């Protein structure tokens, strides 16, 4: 298993993510979910260069790591379906129920890697490959969003959540709960091995 200092998530894993095909490696303030570096998010933004990565890794600061989703080959890129399902204060997120309703209509999503700092069994970002160059809706349901290269970014292991501990990876078919957290062996998922998003889901998330 990869050994990582909890005080330096970006420094210790940015290169590992890039070698696994996750090219949009950006930093965040430690124990925070925002802000990423200026100029590297949004539809028209560029991606970090090796010099950018080197500079950020050598900053001497404690930094979380996030991924702006990017292409993985000539034909495909990555999106993430971000499901929130939890109750906290005045928030009552029901994204897991909304996902089940969508799957009844569109078909089950393939088993895939999920990243999350929560262990409620339903919350987390599910990652898929899709054809390059499509425009995806950001808001899918009330408590489900679609993360793409032009919309948001994904905070990932070993970043520290402001309230929920460390982000984690759950392998395909593993429930994102406390028991599922024991399964991952520390090897990062290969971006090129992510499953393709089924066509009915592709049509739904792009409005056809």
JSON list of N, CA and C in Angstrom, two decimals, residues 20 45 76 81 95 120:
[
{"chain": "A", "resi": 20, "resn": "UNK", "atom": "N", "xyz": [-1.19, 7.40, -13.38]},
{"chain": "A", "resi": 20, "resn": "UNK", "atom": "CA", "xyz": [-2.38, 6.57, -13.53]},
{"chain": "A", "resi": 20, "resn": "UNK", "atom": "C", "xyz": [-3.37, 7.15, -14.53]},
{"chain": "A", "resi": 45, "resn": "UNK", "atom": "N", "xyz": [-10.31, 26.67, -19.64]},
{"chain": "A", "resi": 45, "resn": "UNK", "atom": "CA", "xyz": [-9.06, 26.67, -18.90]},
{"chain": "A", "resi": 45, "resn": "UNK", "atom": "C", "xyz": [-8.10, 25.60, -19.42]},
{"chain": "A", "resi": 76, "resn": "UNK", "atom": "N", "xyz": [-11.79, 9.29, -25.53]},
{"chain": "A", "resi": 76, "resn": "UNK", "atom": "CA", "xyz": [-12.62, 9.40, -24.33]},
{"chain": "A", "resi": 76, "resn": "UNK", "atom": "C", "xyz": [-12.03, 10.34, -23.29]},
{"chain": "A", "resi": 81, "resn": "UNK", "atom": "N", "xyz": [-20.20, 11.18, -11.56]},
{"chain": "A", "resi": 81, "resn": "UNK", "atom": "CA", "xyz": [-21.57, 11.37, -11.08]},
{"chain": "A", "resi": 81, "resn": "UNK", "atom": "C", "xyz": [-21.50, 11.45, -9.56]},
{"chain": "A", "resi": 95, "resn": "UNK", "atom": "N", "xyz": [-29.56, 11.90, -2.42]},
{"chain": "A", "resi": 95, "resn": "UNK", "atom": "CA", "xyz": [-29.06, 11.54, -3.74]},
{"chain": "A", "resi": 95, "resn": "UNK", "atom": "C", "xyz": [-29.07, 10.06, -4.03]},
{"chain": "A", "resi": 120, "resn": "UNK", "atom": "N", "xyz": [-21.39, 6.47, 4.34]},
{"chain": "A", "resi": 120, "resn": "UNK", "atom": "CA", "xyz": [-22.80, 6.17, 4.54]},
{"chain": "A", "resi": 120, "resn": "UNK", "atom": "C", "xyz": [-23.31, 5.09, 3.61]}
]
